[in-house]
CSV table of C-alpha atoms in Angstrom, one decimal:
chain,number,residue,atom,x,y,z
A,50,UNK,CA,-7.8,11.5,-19.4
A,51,UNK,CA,-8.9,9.4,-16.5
A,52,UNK,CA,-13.0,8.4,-16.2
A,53,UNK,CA,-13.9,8.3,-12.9
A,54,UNK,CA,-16.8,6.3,-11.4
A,55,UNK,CA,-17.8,7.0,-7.8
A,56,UNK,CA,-20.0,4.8,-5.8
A,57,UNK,CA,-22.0,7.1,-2.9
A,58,UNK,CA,-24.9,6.3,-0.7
A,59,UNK,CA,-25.6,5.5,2.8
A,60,UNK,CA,-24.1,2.9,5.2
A,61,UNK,CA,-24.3,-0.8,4.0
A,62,UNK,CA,-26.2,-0.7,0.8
A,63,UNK,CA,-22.8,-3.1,-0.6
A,64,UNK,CA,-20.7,-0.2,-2.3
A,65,UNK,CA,-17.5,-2.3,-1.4
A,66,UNK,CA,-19.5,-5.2,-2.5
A,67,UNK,CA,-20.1,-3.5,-5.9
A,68,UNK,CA,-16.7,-2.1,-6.4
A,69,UNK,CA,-14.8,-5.1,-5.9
A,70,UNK,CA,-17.3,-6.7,-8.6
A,71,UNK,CA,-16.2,-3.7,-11.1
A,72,UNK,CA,-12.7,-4.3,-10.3
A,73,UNK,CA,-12.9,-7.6,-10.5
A,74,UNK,CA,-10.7,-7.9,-7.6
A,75,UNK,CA,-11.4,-8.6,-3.8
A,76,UNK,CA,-9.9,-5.3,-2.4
A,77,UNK,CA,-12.1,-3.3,-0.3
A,78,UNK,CA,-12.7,-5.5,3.0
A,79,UNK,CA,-16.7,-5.9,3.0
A,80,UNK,CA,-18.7,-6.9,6.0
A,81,UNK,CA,-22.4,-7.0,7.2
A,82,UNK,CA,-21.6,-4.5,9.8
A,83,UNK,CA,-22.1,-1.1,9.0
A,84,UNK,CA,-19.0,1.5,8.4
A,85,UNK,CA,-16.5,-1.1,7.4
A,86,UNK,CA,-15.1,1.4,4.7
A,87,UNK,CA,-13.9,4.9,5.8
A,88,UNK,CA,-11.7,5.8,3.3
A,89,UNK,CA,-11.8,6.8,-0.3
A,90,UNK,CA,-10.7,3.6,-2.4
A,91,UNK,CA,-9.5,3.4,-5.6
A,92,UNK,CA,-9.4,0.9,-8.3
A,93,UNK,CA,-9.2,0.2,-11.9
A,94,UNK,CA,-11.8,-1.4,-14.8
A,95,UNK,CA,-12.6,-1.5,-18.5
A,96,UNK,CA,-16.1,-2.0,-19.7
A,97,UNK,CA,-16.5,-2.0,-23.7
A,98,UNK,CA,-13.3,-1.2,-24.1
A,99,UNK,CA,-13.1,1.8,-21.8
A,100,UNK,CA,-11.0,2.4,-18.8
A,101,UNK,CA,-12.2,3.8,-15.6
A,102,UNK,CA,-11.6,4.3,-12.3
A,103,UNK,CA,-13.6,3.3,-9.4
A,104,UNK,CA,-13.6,5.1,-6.0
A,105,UNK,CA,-15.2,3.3,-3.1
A,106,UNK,CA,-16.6,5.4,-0.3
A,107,UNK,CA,-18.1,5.5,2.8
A,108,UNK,CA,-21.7,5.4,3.9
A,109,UNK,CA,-22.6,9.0,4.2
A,110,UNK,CA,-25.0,9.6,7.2
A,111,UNK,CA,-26.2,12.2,9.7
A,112,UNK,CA,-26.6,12.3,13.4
A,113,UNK,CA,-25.3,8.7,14.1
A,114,UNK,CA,-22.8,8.1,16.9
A,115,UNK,CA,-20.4,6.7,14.5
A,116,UNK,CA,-17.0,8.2,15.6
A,117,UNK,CA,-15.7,8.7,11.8
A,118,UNK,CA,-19.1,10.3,10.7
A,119,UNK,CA,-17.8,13.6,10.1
A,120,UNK,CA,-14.7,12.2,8.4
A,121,UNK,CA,-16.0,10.0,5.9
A,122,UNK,CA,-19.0,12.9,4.9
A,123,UNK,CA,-15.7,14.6,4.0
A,124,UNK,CA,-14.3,12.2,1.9
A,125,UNK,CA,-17.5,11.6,0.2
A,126,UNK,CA,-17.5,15.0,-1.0
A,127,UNK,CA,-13.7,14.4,-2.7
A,128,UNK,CA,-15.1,11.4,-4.3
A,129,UNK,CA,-18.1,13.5,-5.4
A,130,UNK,CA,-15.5,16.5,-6.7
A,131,UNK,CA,-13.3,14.2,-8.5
A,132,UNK,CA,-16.1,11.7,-9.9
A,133,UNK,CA,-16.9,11.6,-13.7
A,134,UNK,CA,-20.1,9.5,-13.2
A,135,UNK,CA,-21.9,9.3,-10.0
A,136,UNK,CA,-23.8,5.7,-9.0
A,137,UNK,CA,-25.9,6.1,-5.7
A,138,UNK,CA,-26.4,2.8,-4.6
A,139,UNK,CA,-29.4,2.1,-2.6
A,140,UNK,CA,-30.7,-1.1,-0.9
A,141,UNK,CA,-34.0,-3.2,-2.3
A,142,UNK,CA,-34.1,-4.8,1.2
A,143,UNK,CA,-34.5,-2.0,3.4
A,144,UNK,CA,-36.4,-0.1,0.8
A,145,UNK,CA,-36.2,3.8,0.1
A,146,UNK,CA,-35.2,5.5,3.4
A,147,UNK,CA,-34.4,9.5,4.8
A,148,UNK,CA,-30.9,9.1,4.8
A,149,UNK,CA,-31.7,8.0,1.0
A,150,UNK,CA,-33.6,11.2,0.6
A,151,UNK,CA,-30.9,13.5,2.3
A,152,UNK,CA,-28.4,12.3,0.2
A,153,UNK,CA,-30.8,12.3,-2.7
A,154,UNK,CA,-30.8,16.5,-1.8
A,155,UNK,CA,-27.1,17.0,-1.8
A,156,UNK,CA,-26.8,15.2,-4.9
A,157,UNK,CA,-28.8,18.1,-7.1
A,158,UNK,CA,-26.8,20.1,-6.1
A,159,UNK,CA,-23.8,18.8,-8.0
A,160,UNK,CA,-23.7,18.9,-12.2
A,161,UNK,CA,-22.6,15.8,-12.9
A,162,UNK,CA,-24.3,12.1,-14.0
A,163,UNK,CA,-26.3,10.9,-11.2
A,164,UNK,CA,-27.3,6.8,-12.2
A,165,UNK,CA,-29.2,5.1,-9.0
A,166,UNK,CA,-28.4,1.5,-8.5
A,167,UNK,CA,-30.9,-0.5,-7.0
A,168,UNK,CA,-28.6,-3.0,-4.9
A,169,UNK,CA,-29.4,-6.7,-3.8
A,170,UNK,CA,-32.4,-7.2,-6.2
A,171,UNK,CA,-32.3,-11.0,-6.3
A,172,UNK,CA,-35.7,-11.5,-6.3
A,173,UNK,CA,-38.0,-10.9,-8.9
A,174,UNK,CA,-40.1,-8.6,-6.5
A,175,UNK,CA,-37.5,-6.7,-5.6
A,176,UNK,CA,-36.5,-6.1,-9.5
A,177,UNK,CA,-40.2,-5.1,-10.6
A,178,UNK,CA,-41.8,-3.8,-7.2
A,179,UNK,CA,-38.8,-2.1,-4.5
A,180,UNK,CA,-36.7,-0.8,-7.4
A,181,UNK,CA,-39.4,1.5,-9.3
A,182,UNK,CA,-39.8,3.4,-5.6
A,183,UNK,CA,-36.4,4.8,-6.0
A,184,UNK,CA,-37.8,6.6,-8.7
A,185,UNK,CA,-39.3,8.8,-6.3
A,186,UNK,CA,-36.1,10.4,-5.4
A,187,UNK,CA,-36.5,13.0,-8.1
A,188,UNK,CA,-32.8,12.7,-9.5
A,189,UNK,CA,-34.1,12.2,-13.1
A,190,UNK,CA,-31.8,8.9,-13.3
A,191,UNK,CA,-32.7,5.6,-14.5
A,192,UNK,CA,-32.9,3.3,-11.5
A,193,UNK,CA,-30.9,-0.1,-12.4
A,194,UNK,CA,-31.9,-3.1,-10.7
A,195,UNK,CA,-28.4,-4.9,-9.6
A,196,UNK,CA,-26.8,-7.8,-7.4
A,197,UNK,CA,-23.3,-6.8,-6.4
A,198,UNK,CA,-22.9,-10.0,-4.8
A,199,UNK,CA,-24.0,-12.4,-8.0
A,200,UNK,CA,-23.6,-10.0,-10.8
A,201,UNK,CA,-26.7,-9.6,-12.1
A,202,UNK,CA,-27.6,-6.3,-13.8
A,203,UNK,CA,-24.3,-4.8,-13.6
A,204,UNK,CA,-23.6,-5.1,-17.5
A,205,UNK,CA,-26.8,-2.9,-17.9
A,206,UNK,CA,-25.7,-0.6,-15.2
A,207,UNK,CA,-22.0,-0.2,-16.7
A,208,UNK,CA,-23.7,0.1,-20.5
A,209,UNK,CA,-25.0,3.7,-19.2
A,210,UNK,CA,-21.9,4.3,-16.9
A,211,UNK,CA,-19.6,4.1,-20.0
A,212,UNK,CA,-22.0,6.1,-22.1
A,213,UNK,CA,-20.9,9.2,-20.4
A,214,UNK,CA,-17.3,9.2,-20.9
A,215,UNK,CA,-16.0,11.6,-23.1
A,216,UNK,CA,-13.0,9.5,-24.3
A,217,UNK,CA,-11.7,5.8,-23.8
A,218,UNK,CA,-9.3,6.6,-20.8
A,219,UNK,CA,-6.2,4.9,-19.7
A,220,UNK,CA,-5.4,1.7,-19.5
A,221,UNK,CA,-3.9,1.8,-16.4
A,222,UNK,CA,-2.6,4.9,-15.1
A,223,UNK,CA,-0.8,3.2,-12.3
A,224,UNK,CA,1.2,1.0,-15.0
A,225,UNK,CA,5.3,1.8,-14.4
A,226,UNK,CA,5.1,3.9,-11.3
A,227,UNK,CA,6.9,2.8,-8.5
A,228,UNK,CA,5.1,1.8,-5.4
A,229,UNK,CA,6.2,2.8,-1.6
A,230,UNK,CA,3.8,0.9,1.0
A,231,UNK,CA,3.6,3.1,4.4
A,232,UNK,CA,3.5,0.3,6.9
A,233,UNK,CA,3.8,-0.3,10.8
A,234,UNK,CA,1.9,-0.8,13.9
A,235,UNK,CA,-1.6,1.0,15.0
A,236,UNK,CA,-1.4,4.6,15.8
A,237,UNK,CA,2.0,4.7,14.7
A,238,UNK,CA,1.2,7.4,12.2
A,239,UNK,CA,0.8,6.4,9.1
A,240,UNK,CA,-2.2,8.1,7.7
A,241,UNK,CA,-0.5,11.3,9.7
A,242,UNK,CA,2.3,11.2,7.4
A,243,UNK,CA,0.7,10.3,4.2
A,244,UNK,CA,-1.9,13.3,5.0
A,245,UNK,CA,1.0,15.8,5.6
A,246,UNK,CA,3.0,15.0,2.4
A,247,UNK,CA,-0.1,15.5,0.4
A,248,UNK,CA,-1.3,18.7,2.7
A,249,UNK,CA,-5.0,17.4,2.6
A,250,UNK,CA,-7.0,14.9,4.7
A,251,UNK,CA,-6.3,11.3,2.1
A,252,UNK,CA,-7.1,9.7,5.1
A,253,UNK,CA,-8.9,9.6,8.3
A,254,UNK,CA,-6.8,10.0,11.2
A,255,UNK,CA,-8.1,9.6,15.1
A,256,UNK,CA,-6.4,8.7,18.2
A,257,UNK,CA,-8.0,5.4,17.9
A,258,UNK,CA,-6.3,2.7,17.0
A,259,UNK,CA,-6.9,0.4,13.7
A,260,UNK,CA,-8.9,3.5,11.9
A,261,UNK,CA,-7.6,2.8,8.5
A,262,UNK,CA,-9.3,-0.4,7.4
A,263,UNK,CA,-8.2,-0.9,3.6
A,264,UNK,CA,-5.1,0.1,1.7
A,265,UNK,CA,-5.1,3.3,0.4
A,266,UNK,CA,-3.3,4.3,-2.8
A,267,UNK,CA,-2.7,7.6,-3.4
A,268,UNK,CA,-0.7,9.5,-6.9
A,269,UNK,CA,2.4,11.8,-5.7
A,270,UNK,CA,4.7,14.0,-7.2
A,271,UNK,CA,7.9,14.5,-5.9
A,272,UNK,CA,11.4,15.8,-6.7
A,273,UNK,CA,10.4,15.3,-10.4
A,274,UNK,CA,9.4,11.9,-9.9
A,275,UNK,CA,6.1,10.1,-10.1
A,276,UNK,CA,5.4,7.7,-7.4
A,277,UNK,CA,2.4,6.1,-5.7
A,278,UNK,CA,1.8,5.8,-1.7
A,279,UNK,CA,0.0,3.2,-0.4
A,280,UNK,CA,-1.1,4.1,3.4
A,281,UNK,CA,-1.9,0.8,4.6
A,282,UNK,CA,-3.7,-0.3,8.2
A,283,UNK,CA,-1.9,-1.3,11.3
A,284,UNK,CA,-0.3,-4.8,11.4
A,285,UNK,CA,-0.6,-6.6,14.6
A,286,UNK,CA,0.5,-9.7,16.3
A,287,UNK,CA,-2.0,-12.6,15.2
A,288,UNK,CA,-2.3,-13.4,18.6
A,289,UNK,CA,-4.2,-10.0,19.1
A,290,UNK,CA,-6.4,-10.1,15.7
A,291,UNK,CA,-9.8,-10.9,17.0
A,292,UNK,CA,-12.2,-9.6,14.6
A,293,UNK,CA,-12.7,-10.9,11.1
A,294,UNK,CA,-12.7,-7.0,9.7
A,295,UNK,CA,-9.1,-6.6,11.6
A,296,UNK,CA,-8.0,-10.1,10.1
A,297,UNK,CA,-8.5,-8.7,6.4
A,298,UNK,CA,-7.1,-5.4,7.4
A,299,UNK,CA,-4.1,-7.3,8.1
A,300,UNK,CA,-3.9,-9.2,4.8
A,301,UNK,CA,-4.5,-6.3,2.7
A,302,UNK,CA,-1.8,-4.7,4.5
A,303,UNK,CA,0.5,-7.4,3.8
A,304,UNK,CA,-0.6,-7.4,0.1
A,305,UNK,CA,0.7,-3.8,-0.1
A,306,UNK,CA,3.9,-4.5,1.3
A,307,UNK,CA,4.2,-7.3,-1.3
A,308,UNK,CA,3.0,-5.3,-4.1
A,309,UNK,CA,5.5,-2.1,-3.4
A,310,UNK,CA,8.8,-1.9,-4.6
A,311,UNK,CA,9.9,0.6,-1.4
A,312,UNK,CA,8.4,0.3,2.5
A,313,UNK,CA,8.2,2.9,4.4
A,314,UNK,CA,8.1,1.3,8.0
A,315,UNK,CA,7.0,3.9,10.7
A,316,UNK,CA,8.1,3.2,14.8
A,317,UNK,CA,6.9,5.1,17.7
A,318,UNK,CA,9.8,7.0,18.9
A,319,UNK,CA,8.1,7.0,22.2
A,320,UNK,CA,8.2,3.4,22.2
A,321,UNK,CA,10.9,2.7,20.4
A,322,UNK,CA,11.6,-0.7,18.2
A,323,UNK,CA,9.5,-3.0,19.4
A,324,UNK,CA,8.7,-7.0,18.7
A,325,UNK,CA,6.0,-6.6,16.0
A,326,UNK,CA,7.8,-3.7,14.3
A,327,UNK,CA,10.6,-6.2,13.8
A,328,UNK,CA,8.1,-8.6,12.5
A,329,UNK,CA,7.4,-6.2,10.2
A,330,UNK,CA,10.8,-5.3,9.1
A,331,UNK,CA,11.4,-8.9,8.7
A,332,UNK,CA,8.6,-9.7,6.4
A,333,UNK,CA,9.5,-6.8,4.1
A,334,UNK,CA,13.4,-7.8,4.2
A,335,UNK,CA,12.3,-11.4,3.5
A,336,UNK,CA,10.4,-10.3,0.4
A,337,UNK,CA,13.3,-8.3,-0.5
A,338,UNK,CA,11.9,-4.8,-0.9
A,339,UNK,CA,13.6,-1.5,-0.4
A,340,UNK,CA,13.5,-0.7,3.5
A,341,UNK,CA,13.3,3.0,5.0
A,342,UNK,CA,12.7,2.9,8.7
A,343,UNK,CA,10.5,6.4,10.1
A,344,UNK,CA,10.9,7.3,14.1
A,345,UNK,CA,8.0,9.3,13.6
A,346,UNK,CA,6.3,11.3,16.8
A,347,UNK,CA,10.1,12.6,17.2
A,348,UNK,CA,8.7,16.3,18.4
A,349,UNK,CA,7.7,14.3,21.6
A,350,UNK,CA,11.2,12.9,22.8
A,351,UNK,CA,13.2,15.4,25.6
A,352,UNK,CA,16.1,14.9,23.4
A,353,UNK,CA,19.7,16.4,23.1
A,354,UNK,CA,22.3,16.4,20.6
A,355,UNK,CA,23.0,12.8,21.4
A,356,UNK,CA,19.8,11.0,21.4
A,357,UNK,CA,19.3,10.3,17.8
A,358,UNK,CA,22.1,9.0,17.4
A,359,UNK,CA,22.1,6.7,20.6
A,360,UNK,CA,18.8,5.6,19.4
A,361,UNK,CA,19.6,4.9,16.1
A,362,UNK,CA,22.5,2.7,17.1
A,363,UNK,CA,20.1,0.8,19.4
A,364,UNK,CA,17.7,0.2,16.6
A,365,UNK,CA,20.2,-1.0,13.9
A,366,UNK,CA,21.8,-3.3,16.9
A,367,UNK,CA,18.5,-4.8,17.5
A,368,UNK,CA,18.1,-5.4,13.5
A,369,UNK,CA,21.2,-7.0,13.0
A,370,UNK,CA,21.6,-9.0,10.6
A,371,UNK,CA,18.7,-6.6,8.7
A,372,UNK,CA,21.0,-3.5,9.9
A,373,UNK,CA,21.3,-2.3,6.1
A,374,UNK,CA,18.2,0.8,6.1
A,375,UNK,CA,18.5,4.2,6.5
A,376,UNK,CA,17.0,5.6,9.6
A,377,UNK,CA,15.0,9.2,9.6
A,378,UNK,CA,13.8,11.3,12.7
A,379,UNK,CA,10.7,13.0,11.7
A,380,UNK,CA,7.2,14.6,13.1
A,381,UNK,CA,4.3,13.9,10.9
A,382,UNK,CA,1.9,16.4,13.1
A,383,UNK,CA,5.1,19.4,12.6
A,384,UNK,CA,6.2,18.2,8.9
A,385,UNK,CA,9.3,18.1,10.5
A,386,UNK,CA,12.0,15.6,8.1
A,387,UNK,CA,8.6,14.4,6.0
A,388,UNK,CA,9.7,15.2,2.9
A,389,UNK,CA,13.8,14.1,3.7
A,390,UNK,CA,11.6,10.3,4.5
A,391,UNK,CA,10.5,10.0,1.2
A,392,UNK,CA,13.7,11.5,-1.0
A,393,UNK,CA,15.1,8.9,0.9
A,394,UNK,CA,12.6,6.4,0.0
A,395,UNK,CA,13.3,7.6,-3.6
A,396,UNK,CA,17.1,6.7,-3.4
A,397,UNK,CA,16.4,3.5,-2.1
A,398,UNK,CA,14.0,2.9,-5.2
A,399,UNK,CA,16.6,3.7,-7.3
A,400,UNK,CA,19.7,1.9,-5.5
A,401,UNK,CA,17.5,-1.3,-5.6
A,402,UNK,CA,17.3,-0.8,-9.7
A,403,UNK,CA,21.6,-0.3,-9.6
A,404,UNK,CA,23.2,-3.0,-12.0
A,405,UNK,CA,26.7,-3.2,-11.9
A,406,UNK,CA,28.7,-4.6,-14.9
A,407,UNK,CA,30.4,-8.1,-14.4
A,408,UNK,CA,33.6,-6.6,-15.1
A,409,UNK,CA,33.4,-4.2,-12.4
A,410,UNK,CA,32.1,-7.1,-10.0
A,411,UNK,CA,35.4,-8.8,-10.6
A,412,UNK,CA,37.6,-6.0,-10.3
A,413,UNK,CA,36.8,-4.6,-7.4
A,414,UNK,CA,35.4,-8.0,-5.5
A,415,UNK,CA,38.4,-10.9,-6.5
A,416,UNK,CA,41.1,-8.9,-5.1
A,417,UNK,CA,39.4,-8.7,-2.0
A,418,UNK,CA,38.1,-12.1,-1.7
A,419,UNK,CA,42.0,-13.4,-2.1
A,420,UNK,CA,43.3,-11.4,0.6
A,421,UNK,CA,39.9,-13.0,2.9
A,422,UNK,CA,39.3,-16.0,1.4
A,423,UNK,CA,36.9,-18.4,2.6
A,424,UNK,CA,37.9,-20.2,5.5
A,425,UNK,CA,39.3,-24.0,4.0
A,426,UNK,CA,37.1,-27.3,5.7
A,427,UNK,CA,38.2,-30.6,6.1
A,428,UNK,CA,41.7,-29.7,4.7
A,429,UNK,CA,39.6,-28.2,1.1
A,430,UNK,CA,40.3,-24.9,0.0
A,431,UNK,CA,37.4,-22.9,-1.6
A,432,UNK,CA,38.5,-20.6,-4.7
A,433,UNK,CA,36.2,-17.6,-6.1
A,434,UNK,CA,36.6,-17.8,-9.7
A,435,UNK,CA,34.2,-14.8,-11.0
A,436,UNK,CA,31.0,-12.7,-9.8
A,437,UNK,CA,28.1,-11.7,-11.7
A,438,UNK,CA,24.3,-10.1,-10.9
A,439,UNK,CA,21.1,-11.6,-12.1
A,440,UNK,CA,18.6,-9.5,-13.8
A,441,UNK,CA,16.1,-9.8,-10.9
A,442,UNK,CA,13.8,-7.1,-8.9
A,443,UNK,CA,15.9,-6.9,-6.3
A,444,UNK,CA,20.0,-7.3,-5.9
A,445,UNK,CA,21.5,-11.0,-6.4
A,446,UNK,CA,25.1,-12.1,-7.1
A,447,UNK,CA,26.1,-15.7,-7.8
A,448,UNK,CA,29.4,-16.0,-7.2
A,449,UNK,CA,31.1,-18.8,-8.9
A,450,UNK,CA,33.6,-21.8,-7.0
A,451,UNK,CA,34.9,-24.8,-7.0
A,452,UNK,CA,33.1,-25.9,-3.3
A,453,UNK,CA,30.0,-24.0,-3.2
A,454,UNK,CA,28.0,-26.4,-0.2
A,455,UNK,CA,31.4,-25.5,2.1
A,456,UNK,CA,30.6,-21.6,2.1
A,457,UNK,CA,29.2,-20.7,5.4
A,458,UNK,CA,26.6,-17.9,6.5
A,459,UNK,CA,29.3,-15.8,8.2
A,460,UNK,CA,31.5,-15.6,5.1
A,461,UNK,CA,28.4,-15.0,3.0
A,462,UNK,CA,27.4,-11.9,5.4
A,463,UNK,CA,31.2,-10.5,4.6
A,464,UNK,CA,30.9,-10.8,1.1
A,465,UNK,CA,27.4,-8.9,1.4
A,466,UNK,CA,29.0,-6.1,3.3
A,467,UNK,CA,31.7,-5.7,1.1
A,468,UNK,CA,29.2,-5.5,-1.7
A,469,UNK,CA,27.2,-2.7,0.5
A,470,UNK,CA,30.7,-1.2,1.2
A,471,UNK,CA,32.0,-0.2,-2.5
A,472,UNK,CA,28.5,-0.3,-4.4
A,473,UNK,CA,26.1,1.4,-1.6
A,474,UNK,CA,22.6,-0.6,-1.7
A,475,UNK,CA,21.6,1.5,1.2
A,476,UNK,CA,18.4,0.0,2.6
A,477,UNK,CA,18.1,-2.6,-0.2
A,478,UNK,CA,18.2,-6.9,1.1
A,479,UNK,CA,21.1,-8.4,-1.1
A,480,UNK,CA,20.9,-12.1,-1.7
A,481,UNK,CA,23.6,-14.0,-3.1
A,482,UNK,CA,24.3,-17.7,-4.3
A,483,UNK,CA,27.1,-20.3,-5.0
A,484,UNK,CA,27.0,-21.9,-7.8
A,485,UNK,CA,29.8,-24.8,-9.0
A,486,UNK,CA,32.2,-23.7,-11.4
């Protein structure tokens, strides 16, 4: 059984500050500026000996002109519905406020532990004087004096947290599951899709673009198989990054992509490939994870039998040499192909974990290497002697000779293709080495 811990309250009282001092990670992006986090945010701890998850949230207000208000009250209520333990952080600086009180009102109406932490209580006033006020909220909770930022008071905070598990929880319950990053420029869709696979609102989608902030990770079943989705925010040119939030956005995002076994790159099929999605491409190829490119907004293209095909050649042209992924059409708003996106995600997951046997390497690879050999320089011939794979993450082949240095690039791209050609690897970056025999 999982424990869940979710941190609630209004805008910048230091929830992400908090949760990343849980985790003991910097995940959630924190700023002084209120609304940084929209999204539900997940991560994992252990206190005593007991594993928990933490869910960061967004600042749950009323009547502001915040864009996203409406949104994030909604994903504050999933926290609340899937929350073991409830900590409403509040904020010794400002003191008890009405958006405290509001919140204060929905909370009785939920049967669940309620624990108030008192936030930024560095001072020894704010410990013994602001803290006791938050008594006054009427939630028949101890009110815990706390420092996200320094750590002070969190070991007595996470003493009554753990007190109201029922078991010792998991580990990790992440551990072993395979990882698929949704990745790609702003307003390319990305939370769209991830929202219609799961059929419920994961995350907040607007027109505008850049409203995913963090990296959200979400559980999924499919086709039998357990998997986890990590919707990630939009990744632009550096040139165009100008605020500091959008600048950790960014890294996050990239983090995703380099913790994920499978990326899921989305384009604009109105705008077709463009520089920054090759960027992006690039980046995941270089780190040699499994690539499935996504034409999503496809229900918006005058289109006839012709066109995917037409555009699909133009987009694997454009690739080349990084022309080895499988291309889906698909509609995120109309479902349309979702589910075909991430079977093939799936395949390429397991394609990327194919080992073939040395003998079958041989066998099927020498012959054709002495029909093509490698072309001779400086009047030296180069002989292939044997071909095995590495046990690494991703495919790699050394393949044995007498002149390794006097292989060239285009040769190496033939013996690549021919590995793609009788072994598949669809959508997986192959890397291979000489080595002297």
């Amino acid at each position: 059984m999982a424990n869940i811990v979710a941190l609630v309250g209004r805008p910048n009282v230091g929830k992400s500050t908090l949760f990343n001092r849980l985790i003991e990670e910097r995940m959630a992006i924190t700023d002084n500026v209120a609304g940084v986090t929209r999204d539900r945010h997940y991560g994992q701890s252990v206190w005593t000996e007991k594993y928990f998850t933490v869910i960061d949230t967004g600042g749950y207000v009323v009547g502001s002109e915040d864009t996203f208000e409406g949104a994030i009250r909604d994903q504050v209520a999933l926290a609340l519905d899937e929350a073991t333990v409830v900590v409403f952080v509040v904020d010794t600086i400002s003191g008890m406020t009405d958006l405290d009180k509001d919140f204060a009102n929905i909370l009785r109406r939920i049967d669940k532990p309620i624990i108030i932490a008192a936030n930024k209580a560095e001072t020894f006033e704010r410990q013994s004087l602001v803290a006791p006020e938050f008594y006054a909220l009427g939630l028949d909770s101890e009110v815990f004096p706390i420092s996200s930022t320094d750590g002070s008071g969190t070991g007595e905070l996470l003493d009554e947290i753990v007190k109201h598990f029922e078991d010792e929880g998991i580990e990790n319950p992440d551990e072993g599951i395979p990882r698929i990053s949704i990745l790609g420029r702003p307003n390319a869709g990305k939370s769209s899709f991830l929202n219609a696979l799961i059929g419920k609102d994961r995350s907040i989608v607007t027109n505008i673009a850049g409203t995913t902030r963090d990296s959200i990770d979400t559980h999924y079943k499919l086709f039998g198989k357990d998997f986890i989705l990590t919707d990630t925010a939009g990744i632009r040119k550096k040139a165009k990054v100008h605020e500091s939030i959008e600048f950790y956005s960014t890294l996050r995002s990239i983090k995703a992509l380099e913790s994920s076994e499978v990326c899921i790159v989305i384009l604009d099929a109105e705008r077709g490939l463009e520089a920054q999605d090759i960027h992006i491409i690039a980046h995941a190829h270089n780190a040699k994870k499994g690539i499935v490119l996504m034409v999503n907004k496809w229900d918006l293209i005058d289109k006839d039998s012709k066109t995917a095909d037409k555009m699909q050649k133009e987009i694997l042209e454009r690739l080349a040499p990084m022309n080895y992924m499988p291309v889906v059409f698909a509609s995120a708003l109309n479902k349309q192909r979702i589910f075909q996106v991430i079977e093939k995600a799936m395949e390429v997951h397991e394609m990327r974990q194919q080992k073939i046997s040395t003998s079958k390497l041989n066998a099927t690879l020498l012959p054709l290497i002495e029909r093509t050999p490698p072309p001779a320089l400086k009047g030296k011939y180069i002989k292939i002697k044997y071909i095995t794979q590495l046990p690494t993450p991703s495919p790699t082949f050394v393949f044995f000779c007498n002149l390794p240095q006097y292989i060239k690039e285009p040769y190496e791209r033939f013996l690549i293709n021919k590995i793609r050609e009788h072994f598949g690897y669809e959508g997986v970056a192959i890397t291979v080495f000489f080595r002297k025999k």
